Amino acid sequence: MITFQDSYNESAAHKVIIIHPGSLYVQIGRASDSTPHTELHAIARKRLVGGQTHHDPFLPPTVKRSAEVAQEMDDVRLQISHTLQSCLQSDGSRRYATPPQQIAAFNRRASAETISPSANNWIKPEKNVVVGNEVLFLDPALDFNIHFPIKRGDLNVHSGVGGSLTAVLADLQAIWSFILEYKFGIPQKDLKSYRAILIIPDIYNRLYLRELMTLLLNNMGFGACFLIQDHVAATFGAGLGCACVVDVGHQKTSVSCVEDGISHPTTRVRLGYGGGDITQAFHWLLQKCAFPYKTCDPNGNTNDALLLQQLKHDYCHINLDVCGSSEKSFVVQHPNSPSIKYTIQMADECLIAALSLFQPELLGVTGPKTLTTQKRPTGDPQDPHDADYLRETSRRGLKEATEANAEGLADGGAAAGEEDIVVDTILEGVPGGAGSALVDREFTVNSNQLLGLDQAILQSIDRCVTDDLKRKMYASILVVGGGLKFHGINTWLHNKLSLQVPYMFRSEQMDIVTSPKDMDPQITAWKGASVLCCLESVHELWIKPSEWEKYSVKLLRERACFMW
């Protein structure tokens, strides 16, 4: 039986557009849809005559490595290989490995086989702008610049062509508007009757959020919108009240602890590597065993980058029962060129590439990485009552109350009966206030190396305020995103963490969720936002264009469902 409330929610959900932007793809759909539409998050603009060339790569580009870095990568590769050889299979027998020299000898003898003429051709667009998936089939000989507006989990602002904040926002608007009009049949003039939910990173830049709100409400013209963090949305999508959320995307990996719809700021960490870096590391490992497709160029050829992505998805795993070498075949398809089939032998390279998340030294193939935590606000001229204001007025109030109390005692206790002013709760968790030791403590990195995934999870949970909260997080670890879809990853991650969990928490049953509700982990956050928009309490979160024009960023402090 369908109630009035159910039909109302379904009708309202049909008018809500959920946007989840990523470094490689953007997911957009109505809240009433079962799955979102996924489109390449890229735009190509025709280059001005004599203008500079700019091509954002499909994969994080490889870099020239120093002798020390190259040696370290080889040492780590051998270390992981020896560890795998000492592991046991599920039946208790020891794993065996095929010598790399034997695999390389086979691959050097492998010959290419032409199997068919060209299956497709490059497109030659009539317009000066190409958006989304069509960018992949754009003739590289044409004078187009290619831009991905999101990089490493944040806006791709840089000093090159099209790298200003204004240009990046214009790219976002063009891509999202194109998808809404041509994939959903919603022209921009009709957006005033729709509402938008924008899924933002767990670690956010306040300036960028302000600009994105202006983009949605003023430039695109949505009737209302609100923001939600991706980790919070993921817990809604998985149906979990609290969890340590691990999100492995194409270019970044982020971890934070979420409790009852709140992502604790001190637990947030973003690591500058993701699935794309694993793909490049996999290519490096294949080259070590004489990869037969010798002209493969993932940095300069998008089709080669797509091929390596597919090889990683098809063959990389963490299944210790798979031993020795196996023959695989793949087909190289380039527009305007015949399709070529290669046969290759692979062995533990498929496991080592997947395990690079736990040994990020292997990801040095794409250069140095960054570690980002949530920074304290530095003030906003459009928000006079921001965190700095609250902190300073709280301190001032504390000082005045202390002085007044001292004067009262000197006068014979005149102020003794007055209500005490307590500001500890205001200062708690704020840098410079009570509890600031926890906030200011940085994530520790050994020997100036980036944290592995297991270490990031352990340190994130360790920064929870109470032991009870830590127990909840160890008991529920939610893995989302498209960069960690390897068979056997949950078992390996469980074993890695179990050996390092503090003794006092080892009695807890650790549950690692990699496919919540049998759902593709790539859409968990998007699905969570669609669930959230149907809740009755969400009506308090919507921000309308007229309100945004009048109050601007001050509304985010009052209505955002996260700590502004």
Coordinates of C-alpha atoms in Angstrom, one line a residue:
M1 CA 0.0 0.0 0.0
I2 CA 1.4 3.4 -1.0
T3 CA 0.8 6.1 1.5
F4 CA 0.5 9.8 0.8
Q5 CA 3.9 10.4 2.5
D6 CA 5.5 7.8 0.2
S7 CA 4.1 9.3 -2.9
Y8 CA 5.1 12.8 -1.7
N9 CA 8.7 11.6 -1.1
E10 CA 8.9 10.0 -4.5
S11 CA 7.6 13.1 -6.2
A12 CA 10.0 15.3 -4.2
A13 CA 12.9 13.0 -5.0
H14 CA 12.2 13.2 -8.7
K15 CA 12.9 16.9 -8.5
V16 CA 16.2 16.5 -6.6
I17 CA 19.5 16.3 -8.6
I18 CA 22.4 14.7 -6.8
I19 CA 25.9 15.6 -8.0
H20 CA 29.0 13.7 -6.9
P21 CA 32.1 15.1 -8.7
G22 CA 35.3 13.0 -8.8
S23 CA 38.8 13.3 -10.3
L24 CA 37.9 11.0 -13.2
Y25 CA 34.1 10.6 -13.3
V26 CA 31.1 12.6 -12.2
Q27 CA 27.9 10.9 -11.0
I28 CA 24.7 12.8 -11.6
G29 CA 21.1 11.6 -11.2
R30 CA 17.7 12.2 -9.7
A31 CA 17.3 11.1 -6.1
S32 CA 14.5 8.8 -7.4
D33 CA 16.9 6.9 -9.7
S34 CA 18.3 3.5 -8.6
T35 CA 21.7 4.4 -10.0
P36 CA 23.4 7.6 -11.2
H37 CA 24.5 8.5 -14.7
T38 CA 28.3 8.3 -14.8
E39 CA 30.3 10.5 -17.2
L40 CA 33.9 11.3 -17.7
H41 CA 34.5 14.5 -15.7
A42 CA 36.4 16.3 -18.4
I43 CA 36.0 19.0 -21.0
A44 CA 37.9 19.9 -24.2
R45 CA 38.0 23.4 -25.4
K46 CA 39.4 24.5 -28.8
R47 CA 42.7 26.2 -28.4
L48 CA 43.1 29.9 -29.4
V49 CA 45.3 30.6 -32.4
G50 CA 48.8 30.7 -31.1
G51 CA 47.6 29.7 -27.6
Q52 CA 49.4 27.5 -25.2
T53 CA 48.7 23.7 -25.1
H54 CA 47.3 22.1 -22.0
H55 CA 46.3 18.4 -21.6
D56 CA 45.3 17.1 -18.2
P57 CA 46.2 13.4 -18.3
F58 CA 43.8 10.5 -17.8
L59 CA 46.1 8.8 -15.3
P60 CA 48.5 10.5 -12.9
P61 CA 51.6 10.9 -15.0
T62 CA 54.8 9.0 -14.3
V63 CA 57.9 11.1 -13.4
K64 CA 61.6 10.7 -13.8
R65 CA 62.9 9.0 -10.7
S66 CA 66.2 9.4 -9.0
A67 CA 68.5 6.5 -8.5
E68 CA 67.6 6.4 -4.8
V69 CA 63.8 6.3 -5.4
A70 CA 64.2 3.6 -8.2
Q71 CA 66.3 1.5 -5.8
E72 CA 63.7 1.9 -3.0
M73 CA 60.9 0.8 -5.3
D74 CA 62.8 -2.3 -6.4
D75 CA 63.6 -3.1 -2.7
V76 CA 59.9 -2.8 -1.7
R77 CA 58.9 -4.9 -4.7
L78 CA 61.2 -7.7 -3.7
Q79 CA 60.1 -7.4 -0.1
I80 CA 56.4 -7.8 -1.0
S81 CA 57.4 -10.7 -3.3
H82 CA 59.2 -12.5 -0.5
T83 CA 56.3 -11.9 1.9
L84 CA 53.9 -13.4 -0.6
Q85 CA 56.1 -16.5 -1.0
S86 CA 56.1 -17.0 2.8
C87 CA 52.3 -16.9 2.9
L88 CA 50.1 -20.0 3.0
Q89 CA 47.2 -20.9 0.7
S90 CA 43.8 -21.7 2.1
D91 CA 44.6 -25.4 2.2
G92 CA 47.7 -24.8 4.3
S93 CA 50.2 -25.4 1.6
R94 CA 52.9 -22.8 1.0
R95 CA 52.6 -20.5 -2.0
Y96 CA 55.0 -20.9 -4.9
A97 CA 56.2 -18.3 -7.5
T98 CA 57.3 -18.5 -11.0
P99 CA 60.8 -16.9 -11.5
P100 CA 60.5 -13.5 -13.1
Q101 CA 63.2 -14.4 -15.6
Q102 CA 61.0 -17.3 -16.9
I103 CA 58.0 -15.0 -17.3
A104 CA 60.1 -12.3 -19.1
A105 CA 61.5 -14.9 -21.5
F106 CA 58.0 -15.9 -22.5
N107 CA 56.8 -12.3 -22.9
R108 CA 59.8 -11.5 -25.1
R109 CA 58.9 -14.3 -27.5
A110 CA 55.3 -13.2 -27.7
S111 CA 54.3 -11.8 -31.0
A112 CA 51.5 -9.4 -31.8
E113 CA 48.5 -10.7 -33.9
T114 CA 46.4 -8.4 -36.1
I115 CA 42.8 -9.6 -35.7
S116 CA 40.6 -7.0 -37.4
P117 CA 40.7 -3.6 -39.1
S118 CA 39.9 -0.4 -37.2
A119 CA 36.7 -0.7 -35.2
N120 CA 36.1 3.0 -34.8
N121 CA 37.4 6.4 -35.8
W122 CA 38.3 9.7 -34.1
I123 CA 35.6 12.2 -33.8
K124 CA 35.9 15.6 -35.4
P125 CA 33.6 17.9 -33.5
E126 CA 31.7 20.7 -35.1
K127 CA 31.6 22.8 -31.9
N128 CA 34.5 24.4 -30.0
V129 CA 33.7 22.5 -26.8
V130 CA 33.6 18.7 -26.2
V131 CA 32.2 17.4 -22.9
G132 CA 32.3 14.1 -21.1
N133 CA 32.9 10.7 -22.6
E134 CA 33.4 12.1 -26.1
V135 CA 36.7 13.6 -25.0
L136 CA 38.1 10.1 -25.1
F137 CA 37.5 9.9 -28.9
L138 CA 38.7 13.3 -29.8
D139 CA 41.4 13.3 -32.5
P140 CA 44.6 14.2 -30.7
A141 CA 45.8 16.0 -33.8
L142 CA 43.1 18.7 -33.4
D143 CA 44.0 21.8 -31.4
F144 CA 42.0 21.2 -28.3
N145 CA 43.0 21.7 -24.7
I146 CA 41.7 19.0 -22.3
H147 CA 40.8 19.9 -18.7
F148 CA 39.8 17.7 -15.7
P149 CA 38.4 20.2 -13.1
I150 CA 39.0 18.0 -10.1
K151 CA 42.5 16.7 -9.2
R152 CA 43.5 14.7 -6.1
G153 CA 40.1 15.3 -4.5
D154 CA 40.1 19.1 -4.9
L155 CA 39.5 21.8 -7.5
N156 CA 42.3 21.6 -10.1
V157 CA 43.5 25.2 -9.7
H158 CA 46.9 25.7 -11.3
S159 CA 49.0 28.3 -13.1
G160 CA 48.6 27.0 -16.6
V161 CA 45.9 27.6 -19.3
G162 CA 42.4 27.2 -17.8
G163 CA 43.8 26.8 -14.3
S164 CA 42.2 29.8 -12.6
L165 CA 39.4 29.3 -10.1
T166 CA 37.0 31.1 -12.5
A167 CA 38.0 28.8 -15.4
V168 CA 37.7 25.7 -13.3
L169 CA 34.2 26.7 -12.1
A170 CA 33.2 27.5 -15.7
D171 CA 34.3 24.0 -16.7
L172 CA 32.3 22.4 -13.9
Q173 CA 29.2 24.4 -14.9
A174 CA 29.6 23.4 -18.6
I175 CA 30.0 19.7 -17.8
W176 CA 27.1 19.5 -15.3
S177 CA 24.8 21.6 -17.5
F178 CA 25.6 19.4 -20.5
I179 CA 24.8 16.2 -18.7
L180 CA 21.5 17.6 -17.2
E181 CA 20.4 18.8 -20.6
Y182 CA 21.5 16.0 -22.9
K183 CA 21.3 13.0 -20.6
F184 CA 18.3 14.0 -18.5
G185 CA 16.5 16.5 -20.8
I186 CA 16.6 19.3 -18.3
P187 CA 17.6 22.6 -19.9
Q188 CA 19.1 25.2 -17.6
K189 CA 16.0 27.5 -17.7
D190 CA 14.1 24.7 -15.9
L191 CA 16.6 24.2 -13.1
K192 CA 14.7 26.7 -10.9
S193 CA 12.1 24.0 -10.3
Y194 CA 14.8 21.5 -9.2
R195 CA 16.9 21.2 -6.1
A196 CA 20.5 20.1 -5.9
I197 CA 22.6 18.1 -3.4
L198 CA 26.3 18.5 -4.0
I199 CA 28.5 15.8 -2.4
I200 CA 31.8 17.4 -1.3
P201 CA 35.1 15.9 0.0
D202 CA 35.4 15.1 3.7
I203 CA 38.4 17.6 3.8
Y204 CA 37.1 20.8 2.2
N205 CA 38.3 24.2 1.3
R206 CA 35.8 26.8 2.6
L207 CA 36.5 29.3 -0.2
Y208 CA 35.8 26.6 -2.8
L209 CA 32.5 25.6 -1.1
R210 CA 31.4 29.2 -1.2
E211 CA 32.1 29.4 -4.9
L212 CA 30.4 26.1 -5.6
M213 CA 27.2 27.2 -3.8
T214 CA 27.2 30.4 -5.9
L215 CA 27.7 28.2 -9.0
L216 CA 24.7 26.0 -8.2
L217 CA 22.3 28.7 -7.0
N218 CA 23.2 31.8 -9.0
N219 CA 25.0 30.6 -12.1
M220 CA 23.1 27.4 -12.8
G221 CA 19.9 28.6 -11.2
F222 CA 18.8 25.7 -9.0
G223 CA 15.8 26.4 -6.8
A224 CA 17.7 25.3 -3.6
C225 CA 20.7 23.2 -2.6
F226 CA 22.7 21.9 0.2
L227 CA 26.1 20.2 0.7
I228 CA 27.0 16.9 2.3
Q229 CA 30.4 15.3 2.9
D230 CA 31.1 12.1 0.9
H231 CA 32.0 10.1 4.0
V232 CA 28.8 11.0 5.8
A233 CA 26.8 10.2 2.7
A234 CA 28.5 6.9 2.4
T235 CA 27.4 5.9 5.9
F236 CA 23.8 6.7 4.9
G237 CA 24.2 4.7 1.8
A238 CA 25.5 1.7 3.7
G239 CA 22.9 2.0 6.5
L240 CA 25.5 2.4 9.2
G241 CA 25.2 4.7 12.2
C242 CA 28.9 5.0 12.7
A243 CA 32.0 3.8 10.8
C244 CA 35.6 4.5 9.9
V245 CA 35.1 5.4 6.2
V246 CA 37.9 4.5 3.8
D247 CA 37.3 6.1 0.3
V248 CA 39.8 5.1 -2.4
G249 CA 39.2 7.1 -5.5
H250 CA 41.1 7.6 -8.8
Q251 CA 43.6 10.1 -7.5
K252 CA 43.2 10.2 -3.7
T253 CA 42.5 8.1 -0.7
S254 CA 40.7 9.6 2.3
V255 CA 39.9 8.3 5.8
S256 CA 37.7 9.7 8.5
C257 CA 35.5 8.5 11.4
V258 CA 31.8 9.3 11.1
E259 CA 29.4 9.1 14.0
D260 CA 25.7 9.8 13.7
G261 CA 26.1 11.9 10.6
I262 CA 29.1 13.9 11.8
S263 CA 32.6 13.4 10.4
H264 CA 35.1 14.2 13.2
P265 CA 37.5 16.8 11.9
T266 CA 40.5 15.5 13.8
T267 CA 40.2 12.1 12.2
R268 CA 40.2 13.3 8.6
V269 CA 43.2 12.5 6.4
R270 CA 43.7 12.6 2.6
L271 CA 46.5 10.7 0.9
G272 CA 47.7 11.8 -2.5
Y273 CA 47.4 8.5 -4.2
G274 CA 44.5 6.4 -5.6
G275 CA 43.5 3.8 -8.2
G276 CA 45.2 5.7 -11.1
D277 CA 48.5 5.5 -9.3
I278 CA 48.1 1.8 -8.8
T279 CA 47.5 1.5 -12.5
Q280 CA 50.8 3.2 -13.3
A281 CA 52.5 1.0 -10.7
F282 CA 51.0 -2.1 -12.4
H283 CA 52.4 -0.9 -15.8
W284 CA 55.8 -0.5 -14.2
L285 CA 55.6 -4.0 -12.8
L286 CA 54.6 -5.4 -16.2
Q287 CA 57.5 -3.7 -17.8
K288 CA 59.8 -5.5 -15.3
C289 CA 58.6 -8.8 -16.9
A290 CA 59.0 -7.6 -20.5
F291 CA 55.5 -6.3 -21.2
P292 CA 55.0 -7.2 -24.9
Y293 CA 53.1 -4.0 -25.8
K294 CA 56.3 -2.0 -25.8
T295 CA 54.9 1.2 -27.3
C296 CA 52.3 1.6 -24.5
D297 CA 52.3 5.2 -23.5
P298 CA 49.7 5.9 -20.7
N299 CA 51.0 9.4 -20.2
G300 CA 50.5 10.6 -23.8
N301 CA 47.8 8.2 -25.2
T302 CA 44.4 8.1 -23.5
N303 CA 43.6 4.7 -25.2
D304 CA 46.7 3.1 -23.6
A305 CA 45.7 4.5 -20.2
L306 CA 42.2 3.0 -20.6
L307 CA 43.8 -0.3 -21.6
L308 CA 45.9 -0.4 -18.5
Q309 CA 43.0 0.5 -16.3
Q310 CA 41.0 -2.4 -17.8
L311 CA 44.0 -4.8 -17.3
K312 CA 44.2 -3.8 -13.7
H313 CA 40.4 -4.3 -13.1
D314 CA 40.5 -7.7 -14.9
Y315 CA 43.6 -9.2 -13.4
C316 CA 44.7 -7.5 -10.2
H317 CA 43.6 -9.3 -7.0
I318 CA 44.7 -10.4 -3.5
N319 CA 43.9 -14.0 -3.7
L320 CA 46.7 -16.0 -2.1
D321 CA 45.4 -19.3 -3.7
V322 CA 46.4 -18.0 -7.1
C323 CA 50.0 -19.0 -7.5
G324 CA 52.5 -19.2 -10.4
S325 CA 52.2 -17.7 -13.8
S326 CA 49.1 -17.6 -16.0
E327 CA 48.6 -16.7 -19.7
K328 CA 46.3 -13.7 -20.4
S329 CA 45.5 -12.0 -23.7
F330 CA 44.4 -8.4 -24.4
V331 CA 43.5 -6.4 -27.5
V332 CA 44.9 -3.0 -28.3
Q333 CA 42.3 -0.9 -30.1
H334 CA 43.2 2.6 -31.4
P335 CA 40.9 4.6 -33.7
N336 CA 42.0 4.5 -37.4
S337 CA 44.3 1.6 -36.6
P338 CA 43.9 -2.2 -36.8
S339 CA 43.2 -4.1 -33.6
I340 CA 46.2 -6.0 -32.3
K341 CA 46.1 -9.0 -29.9
Y342 CA 48.9 -9.7 -27.4
T343 CA 49.4 -12.7 -25.2
I344 CA 51.2 -12.2 -21.9
Q345 CA 52.3 -14.2 -18.8
M346 CA 51.7 -12.6 -15.4
A347 CA 52.3 -13.9 -11.9
D348 CA 52.5 -12.1 -8.6
E349 CA 52.7 -8.7 -10.3
C350 CA 48.9 -8.7 -10.1
L351 CA 49.1 -9.0 -6.3
I352 CA 52.0 -6.6 -5.8
A353 CA 50.2 -3.8 -7.6
A354 CA 47.1 -4.2 -5.4
L355 CA 49.2 -4.3 -2.3
S356 CA 51.0 -1.0 -3.2
L357 CA 48.2 0.7 -1.1
F358 CA 49.9 -0.7 1.9
Q359 CA 53.5 0.0 0.6
P360 CA 53.0 3.4 -1.1
E361 CA 56.8 3.5 -1.9
L362 CA 55.8 1.6 -5.0
L363 CA 53.6 4.5 -6.0
G364 CA 56.7 6.7 -6.3
V365 CA 56.3 5.9 -10.0
T366 CA 54.0 8.9 -10.2
G367 CA 56.1 11.2 -8.1
P368 CA 56.0 12.5 -4.5
K369 CA 52.7 12.5 -2.7
T370 CA 51.0 14.8 -0.2
L371 CA 49.2 14.2 3.0
T372 CA 46.3 16.6 3.8
T373 CA 44.3 17.1 7.0
Q374 CA 41.5 19.4 7.8
K375 CA 42.9 22.8 8.5
R376 CA 41.5 25.3 11.0
P377 CA 39.6 28.2 9.4
T378 CA 41.6 31.3 8.7
G379 CA 38.6 33.7 8.7
D380 CA 36.2 34.8 6.0
P381 CA 35.4 38.5 5.3
Q382 CA 31.8 37.5 4.4
D383 CA 31.3 35.7 7.7
P384 CA 32.0 38.1 10.6
H385 CA 30.9 35.5 13.2
D386 CA 33.2 32.7 12.0
A387 CA 35.2 30.4 14.3
D388 CA 37.9 33.0 14.9
Y389 CA 35.2 35.4 16.2
L390 CA 33.6 32.8 18.4
R391 CA 37.0 31.8 19.8
E392 CA 38.1 35.4 20.5
T393 CA 34.8 36.4 22.1
S394 CA 34.8 33.2 24.2
R395 CA 38.3 34.0 25.5
R396 CA 37.3 37.6 26.1
G397 CA 34.2 36.5 28.0
L398 CA 36.3 34.1 30.1
K399 CA 38.8 36.9 31.0
E400 CA 36.1 39.3 31.9
A401 CA 34.3 36.7 34.0
T402 CA 37.5 35.9 35.8
E403 CA 38.2 39.5 36.5
A404 CA 34.7 40.2 37.7
N405 CA 34.8 37.2 40.0
A406 CA 38.1 38.3 41.5
E407 CA 36.7 41.8 42.1
G408 CA 33.6 40.3 43.6
L409 CA 35.7 38.2 46.0
A410 CA 37.7 41.3 46.9
D411 CA 34.5 43.2 47.7
G412 CA 33.3 40.5 50.0
G413 CA 31.8 37.9 47.6
A414 CA 29.3 40.2 45.9
A415 CA 29.6 38.0 42.7
A416 CA 29.7 34.7 44.4
G417 CA 26.0 34.0 43.8
E418 CA 26.1 34.9 40.1
E419 CA 26.0 32.1 37.5
D420 CA 29.4 31.1 36.3
I421 CA 30.3 31.6 32.7
V422 CA 31.7 28.3 31.2
V423 CA 33.4 28.4 27.8
D424 CA 35.2 25.1 27.9
T425 CA 32.7 23.4 25.7
I426 CA 33.1 26.2 23.1
L427 CA 36.8 25.9 23.1
E428 CA 36.8 22.1 23.2
G429 CA 38.2 20.7 19.9
V430 CA 39.2 24.1 18.6
P431 CA 42.9 24.7 17.9
G432 CA 44.2 26.9 20.7
G433 CA 41.5 26.0 23.1
A434 CA 40.8 23.1 25.4
G435 CA 41.5 19.8 23.7
S436 CA 43.8 21.4 21.2
A437 CA 46.6 18.9 21.9
L438 CA 44.5 16.3 20.1
V439 CA 43.6 18.6 17.2
D440 CA 47.1 19.9 16.6
R441 CA 48.7 16.5 16.7
E442 CA 49.7 15.6 13.1
F443 CA 49.5 12.2 11.5
T444 CA 52.9 10.7 11.9
V445 CA 54.9 9.4 9.0
N446 CA 58.0 7.2 9.3
S447 CA 61.2 8.2 7.5
N448 CA 59.4 10.9 5.6
Q449 CA 57.3 8.3 3.7
L450 CA 53.6 8.5 3.0
L451 CA 51.3 6.6 5.1
G452 CA 50.1 3.2 3.9
L453 CA 46.3 2.6 4.0
D454 CA 46.4 0.5 7.1
Q455 CA 48.5 3.1 9.0
A456 CA 46.1 5.9 7.9
I457 CA 43.1 3.9 9.3
L458 CA 44.8 3.2 12.6
Q459 CA 45.9 6.7 13.1
S460 CA 42.5 8.1 12.1
I461 CA 40.8 5.9 14.7
D462 CA 43.4 6.7 17.3
R463 CA 42.5 10.4 17.0
C464 CA 38.9 9.7 18.2
V465 CA 38.3 11.5 21.5
T466 CA 37.0 8.5 23.6
D467 CA 37.8 4.8 23.9
D468 CA 34.2 4.0 23.4
L469 CA 34.2 5.8 20.0
K470 CA 37.4 4.0 19.0
R471 CA 35.8 0.6 19.8
K472 CA 32.9 1.5 17.5
M473 CA 35.2 2.5 14.7
Y474 CA 37.3 -0.7 14.9
A475 CA 34.1 -2.7 14.8
S476 CA 32.9 -1.0 11.6
I477 CA 35.2 -0.1 8.7
L478 CA 33.4 0.9 5.5
V479 CA 35.4 0.8 2.2
V480 CA 34.0 2.8 -0.7
G481 CA 35.2 4.2 -4.0
G482 CA 36.4 2.6 -7.2
G483 CA 40.1 2.3 -6.4
L484 CA 40.0 -0.7 -4.1
K485 CA 37.8 -3.2 -6.0
F486 CA 40.2 -6.1 -5.7
H487 CA 39.1 -9.6 -4.9
G488 CA 40.4 -10.5 -1.4
I489 CA 41.1 -7.0 -0.3
N490 CA 38.8 -7.2 2.8
T491 CA 40.6 -10.3 4.1
W492 CA 44.0 -8.8 3.6
L493 CA 43.0 -5.5 5.2
H494 CA 41.4 -7.3 8.1
N495 CA 44.6 -9.3 8.8
K496 CA 46.8 -6.2 8.5
L497 CA 44.7 -4.2 11.0
S498 CA 44.2 -7.1 13.4
L499 CA 47.9 -7.4 14.0
Q500 CA 48.2 -3.7 14.8
V501 CA 45.1 -2.8 16.7
P502 CA 45.9 -1.8 20.3
Y503 CA 45.6 -4.7 22.8
M504 CA 42.7 -3.1 24.7
F505 CA 40.5 -3.1 21.5
R506 CA 41.3 -6.5 20.2
S507 CA 38.3 -8.1 21.8
E508 CA 36.1 -6.2 19.4
Q509 CA 34.8 -8.0 16.3
M510 CA 36.1 -6.1 13.3
D511 CA 33.7 -5.9 10.4
I512 CA 35.1 -4.6 7.1
V513 CA 32.3 -3.7 4.7
T514 CA 33.4 -3.5 1.0
S515 CA 30.0 -4.0 -0.8
P516 CA 27.3 -2.6 1.5
K517 CA 23.9 -4.0 0.7
D518 CA 25.5 -5.8 -2.4
M519 CA 26.0 -2.3 -3.9
D520 CA 28.8 -1.1 -6.1
P521 CA 31.1 0.8 -3.7
Q522 CA 31.5 3.5 -6.3
I523 CA 27.9 4.7 -5.8
T524 CA 27.6 4.2 -2.1
A525 CA 28.0 8.0 -1.3
W526 CA 25.6 9.0 -4.1
K527 CA 23.0 6.5 -2.9
G528 CA 23.4 7.8 0.6
A529 CA 22.6 11.3 -0.6
S530 CA 19.5 10.0 -2.3
V531 CA 18.4 8.4 1.0
L532 CA 19.1 11.6 3.0
C533 CA 17.0 13.8 0.8
C534 CA 13.9 11.8 1.6
L535 CA 14.3 12.3 5.4
E536 CA 11.8 14.7 7.0
S537 CA 14.6 16.6 8.8
V538 CA 16.3 17.5 5.5
H539 CA 13.9 20.4 4.9
E540 CA 15.9 22.5 7.4
L541 CA 19.0 22.2 5.3
W542 CA 17.9 23.7 2.0
I543 CA 19.4 27.0 1.0
K544 CA 17.5 29.1 -1.6
P545 CA 19.1 31.6 -4.0
S546 CA 17.5 34.6 -2.4
E547 CA 18.8 33.5 1.0
W548 CA 22.3 32.9 -0.4
E549 CA 22.4 36.4 -2.0
K550 CA 21.4 38.0 1.3
Y551 CA 23.4 36.0 3.8
S552 CA 26.0 34.2 1.7
V553 CA 28.4 31.9 3.6
K554 CA 26.9 32.7 7.0
L555 CA 24.1 30.2 6.1
L556 CA 26.6 27.4 5.8
R557 CA 27.6 27.8 9.4
E558 CA 23.9 27.6 10.4
R559 CA 22.5 25.0 8.1
A560 CA 25.4 22.8 6.8
C561 CA 25.2 19.3 8.1
F562 CA 28.8 19.4 9.0
M563 CA 31.0 21.5 11.3
W564 CA 31.6 24.7 9.4

